[in-house]
XYZ file of C-alpha atoms in Angstrom:
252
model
C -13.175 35.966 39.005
C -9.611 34.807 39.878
C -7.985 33.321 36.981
C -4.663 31.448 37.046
C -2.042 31.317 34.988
C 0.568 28.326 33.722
C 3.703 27.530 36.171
C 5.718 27.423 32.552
C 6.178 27.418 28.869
C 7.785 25.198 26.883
C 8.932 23.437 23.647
C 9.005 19.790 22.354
C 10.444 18.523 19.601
C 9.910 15.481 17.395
C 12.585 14.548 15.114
C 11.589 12.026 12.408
C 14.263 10.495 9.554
C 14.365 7.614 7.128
C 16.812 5.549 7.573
C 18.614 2.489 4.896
C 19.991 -0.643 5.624
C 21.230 -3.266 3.205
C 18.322 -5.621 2.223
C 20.567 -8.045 0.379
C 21.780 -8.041 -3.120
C 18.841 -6.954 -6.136
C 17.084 -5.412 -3.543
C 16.809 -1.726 -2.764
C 17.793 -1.141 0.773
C 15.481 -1.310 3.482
C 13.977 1.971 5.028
C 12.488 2.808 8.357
C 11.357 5.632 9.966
C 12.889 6.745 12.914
C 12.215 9.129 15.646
C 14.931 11.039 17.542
C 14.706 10.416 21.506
C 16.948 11.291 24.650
C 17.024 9.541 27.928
C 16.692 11.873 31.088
C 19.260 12.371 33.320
C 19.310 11.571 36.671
C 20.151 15.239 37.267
C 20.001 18.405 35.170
C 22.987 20.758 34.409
C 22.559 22.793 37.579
C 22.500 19.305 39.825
C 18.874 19.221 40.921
C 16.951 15.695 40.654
C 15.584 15.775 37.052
C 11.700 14.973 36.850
C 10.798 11.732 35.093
C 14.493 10.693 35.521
C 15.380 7.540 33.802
C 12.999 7.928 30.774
C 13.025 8.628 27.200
C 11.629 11.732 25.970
C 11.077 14.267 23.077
C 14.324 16.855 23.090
C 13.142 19.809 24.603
C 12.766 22.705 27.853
C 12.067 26.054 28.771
C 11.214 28.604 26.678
C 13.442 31.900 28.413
C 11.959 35.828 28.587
C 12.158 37.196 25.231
C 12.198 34.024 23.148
C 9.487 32.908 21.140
C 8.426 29.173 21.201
C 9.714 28.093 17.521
C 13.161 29.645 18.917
C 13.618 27.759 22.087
C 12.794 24.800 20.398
C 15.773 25.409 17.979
C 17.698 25.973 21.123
C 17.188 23.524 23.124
C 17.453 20.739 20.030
C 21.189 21.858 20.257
C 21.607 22.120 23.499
C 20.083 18.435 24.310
C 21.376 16.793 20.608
C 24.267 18.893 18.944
C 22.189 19.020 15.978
C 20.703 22.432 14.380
C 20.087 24.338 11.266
C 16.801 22.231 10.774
C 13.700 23.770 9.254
C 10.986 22.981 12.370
C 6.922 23.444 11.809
C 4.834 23.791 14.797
C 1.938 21.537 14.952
C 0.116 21.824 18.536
C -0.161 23.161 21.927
C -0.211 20.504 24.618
C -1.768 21.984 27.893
C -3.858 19.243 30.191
C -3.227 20.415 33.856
C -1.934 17.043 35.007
C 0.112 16.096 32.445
C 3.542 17.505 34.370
C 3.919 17.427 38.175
C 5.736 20.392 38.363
C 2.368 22.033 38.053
C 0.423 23.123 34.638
C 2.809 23.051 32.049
C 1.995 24.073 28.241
C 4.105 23.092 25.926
C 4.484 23.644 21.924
C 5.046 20.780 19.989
C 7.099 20.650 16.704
C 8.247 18.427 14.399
C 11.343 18.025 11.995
C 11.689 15.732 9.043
C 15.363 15.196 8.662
C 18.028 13.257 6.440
C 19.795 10.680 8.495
C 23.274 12.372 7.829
C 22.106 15.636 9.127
C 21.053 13.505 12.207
C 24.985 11.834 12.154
C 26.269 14.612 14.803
C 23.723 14.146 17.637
C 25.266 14.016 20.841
C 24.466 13.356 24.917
C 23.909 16.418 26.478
C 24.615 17.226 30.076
C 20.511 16.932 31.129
C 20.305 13.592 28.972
C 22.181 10.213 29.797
C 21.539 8.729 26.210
C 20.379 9.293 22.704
C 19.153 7.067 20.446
C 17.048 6.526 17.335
C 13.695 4.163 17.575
C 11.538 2.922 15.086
C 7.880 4.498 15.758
C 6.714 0.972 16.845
C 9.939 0.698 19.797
C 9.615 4.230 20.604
C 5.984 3.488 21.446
C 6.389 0.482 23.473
C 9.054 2.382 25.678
C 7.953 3.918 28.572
C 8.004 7.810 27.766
C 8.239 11.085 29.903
C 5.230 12.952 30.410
C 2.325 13.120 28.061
C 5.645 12.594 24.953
C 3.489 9.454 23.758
C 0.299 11.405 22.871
C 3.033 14.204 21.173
C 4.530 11.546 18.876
C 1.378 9.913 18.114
C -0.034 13.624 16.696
C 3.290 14.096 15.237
C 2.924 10.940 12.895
C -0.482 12.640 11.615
C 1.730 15.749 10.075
C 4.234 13.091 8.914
C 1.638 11.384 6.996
C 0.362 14.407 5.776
C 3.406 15.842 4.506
C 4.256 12.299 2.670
C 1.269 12.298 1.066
C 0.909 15.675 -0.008
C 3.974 16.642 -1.423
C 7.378 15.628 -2.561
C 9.139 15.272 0.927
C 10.186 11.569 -0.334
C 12.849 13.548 -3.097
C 14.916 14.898 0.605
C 15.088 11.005 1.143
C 16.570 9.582 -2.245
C 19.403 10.154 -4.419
C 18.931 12.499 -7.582
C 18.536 9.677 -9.713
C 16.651 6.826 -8.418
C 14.258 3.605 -9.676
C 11.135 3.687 -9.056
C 11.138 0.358 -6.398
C 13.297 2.825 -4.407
C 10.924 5.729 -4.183
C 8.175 2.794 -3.244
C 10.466 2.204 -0.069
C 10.412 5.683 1.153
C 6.442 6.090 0.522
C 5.924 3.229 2.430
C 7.923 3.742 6.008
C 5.097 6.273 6.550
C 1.616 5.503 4.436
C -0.013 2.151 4.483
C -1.864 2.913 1.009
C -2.572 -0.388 -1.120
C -1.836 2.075 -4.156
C 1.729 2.154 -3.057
C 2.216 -0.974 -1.688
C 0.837 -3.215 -4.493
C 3.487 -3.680 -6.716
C 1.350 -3.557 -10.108
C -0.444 -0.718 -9.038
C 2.338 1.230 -7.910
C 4.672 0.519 -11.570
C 2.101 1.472 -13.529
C 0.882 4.846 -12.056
C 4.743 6.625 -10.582
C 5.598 7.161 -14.246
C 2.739 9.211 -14.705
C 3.114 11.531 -12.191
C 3.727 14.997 -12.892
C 6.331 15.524 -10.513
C 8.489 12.566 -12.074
C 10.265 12.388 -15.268
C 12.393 9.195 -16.891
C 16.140 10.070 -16.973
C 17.579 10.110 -20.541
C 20.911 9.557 -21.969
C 21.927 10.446 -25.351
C 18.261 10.120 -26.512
C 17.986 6.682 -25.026
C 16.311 5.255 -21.726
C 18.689 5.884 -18.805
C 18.341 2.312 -16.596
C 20.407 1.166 -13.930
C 20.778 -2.905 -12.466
C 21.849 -1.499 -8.826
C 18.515 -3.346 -7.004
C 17.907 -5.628 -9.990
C 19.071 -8.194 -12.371
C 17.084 -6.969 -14.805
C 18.047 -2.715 -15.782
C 15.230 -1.045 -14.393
C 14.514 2.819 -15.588
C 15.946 5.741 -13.670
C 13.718 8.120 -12.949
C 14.431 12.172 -11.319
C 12.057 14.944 -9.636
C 10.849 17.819 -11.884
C 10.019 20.992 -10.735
C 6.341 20.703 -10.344
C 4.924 21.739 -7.403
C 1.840 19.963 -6.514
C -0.913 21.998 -4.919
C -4.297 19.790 -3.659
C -7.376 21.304 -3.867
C -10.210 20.575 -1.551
C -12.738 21.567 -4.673
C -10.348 19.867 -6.922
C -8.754 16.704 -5.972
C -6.509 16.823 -8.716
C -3.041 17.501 -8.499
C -2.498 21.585 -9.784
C 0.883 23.156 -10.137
């Protein structure tokens, strides 16, 4: 039996942040998340037409002899952005025959979680005409390279995951924060009524054991910055939480 083997390897990557705008005064600013994208080139660095010229994509290429996946997708994020030193995780393996007409392409697919100021020195590239960041709904009403749509769509999965799971929202807030403020990050990626009902929401975050109420000389720390009223500050602790699929309750 003959078998045959993939015309190339490669790496995608999907790069996710939060990002803040004013909301007006009282009001903690508004966050969105945001996924990383680059416009295709009419031509690539050595001058040949560039596939799917014209559209936005996921950064990513290649992987070269002797490189592994994870590392040609840190590669080629700083080849096509100017932006590196972030922590990837690899989430899938993308490998329909038709879905590159170059011929059967498999690519990796990671994803990144970054702050918007380690996002602040993207660049163009020489194989990219643009880069921008979308919100998820713009990014998926633009007409993407390749099978990139399907990519992001898993990628939001892991995102959700990781939001809900652990304590990603602390990389997204300052050391000190109120509570309406962590409420803003939770909910740019998880459409839970526990979060986004106010009462419900205000009366469970300060029993979590991954959140403490800043003091100050024995007293209530509180800060007015998104309200007339002083509203508590609150920080993370150190608690880890672990969930168990024989015990739903949080463990450290």
């Amino acid at each position: 039996m003959a078998f045959r083997s993939p015309d190339g390897y490669t790496s995608d990557i999907a790069v996710f942040t939060i990002t803040s705008e004013s909301n007006g005064e009282y009001k903690p600013p508004k966050k969105t998340l945001k996924i990383l994208l680059i416009k295709r080139s009419e031509h690539n660095h050595e001058g040949n037409h560039n596939i799917e010229a014209g559209k936005w994509a996921l950064p990513g290429g290649f992987v070269q002899p002797k490189e592994t996946a994870m590392t040609a997708a840190e590669r080629k994020l700083y080849e096509e952005t100017g932006i590196d030193g972030l922590k990837m995780k690899h989430f899938g393996i993308y490998d329909d025959p038709e879905r590159d007409n170059r011929g059967w392409i498999i690519s990796n697919a990671h994803y990144v979680i970054a702050s918007e100021k380690s996002l602040e020195k993207r660049k163009v590239s020489k194989d990219a005409s643009d880069i921008q960041l979308f919100s998820i709904e713009e990014a998926l009403a633009l007409d993407l390279a390749f099978d990139h749509r399907n990519i992001i769509d898993d990628a939001l999965w892991f995102i959700k995951k990781d939001m809900a799971l652990t304590i990603l929202a602390k990389h997204f807030l300052p050391e000190e924060f109120v509570l309406s403020e962590l409420q803003g990050v939770l909910l740019t990626v998880l459409d839970d009524p526990a979060i986004s009902s106010d009462a419900a929401f205000f009366r469970k975050a300060p029993t979590l054991p991954f959140l403490e109420a800043v003091m100050e000389d024995g007293k209530p720390k509180k800060s007015n910055r998104y309200s007339k009223t002083p509203a508590q500050l609150y920080r993370f602790t150190d608690f880890q939480p672990m969930v168990s699929v024989y015990n739903p309750k949080l463990k450290g």
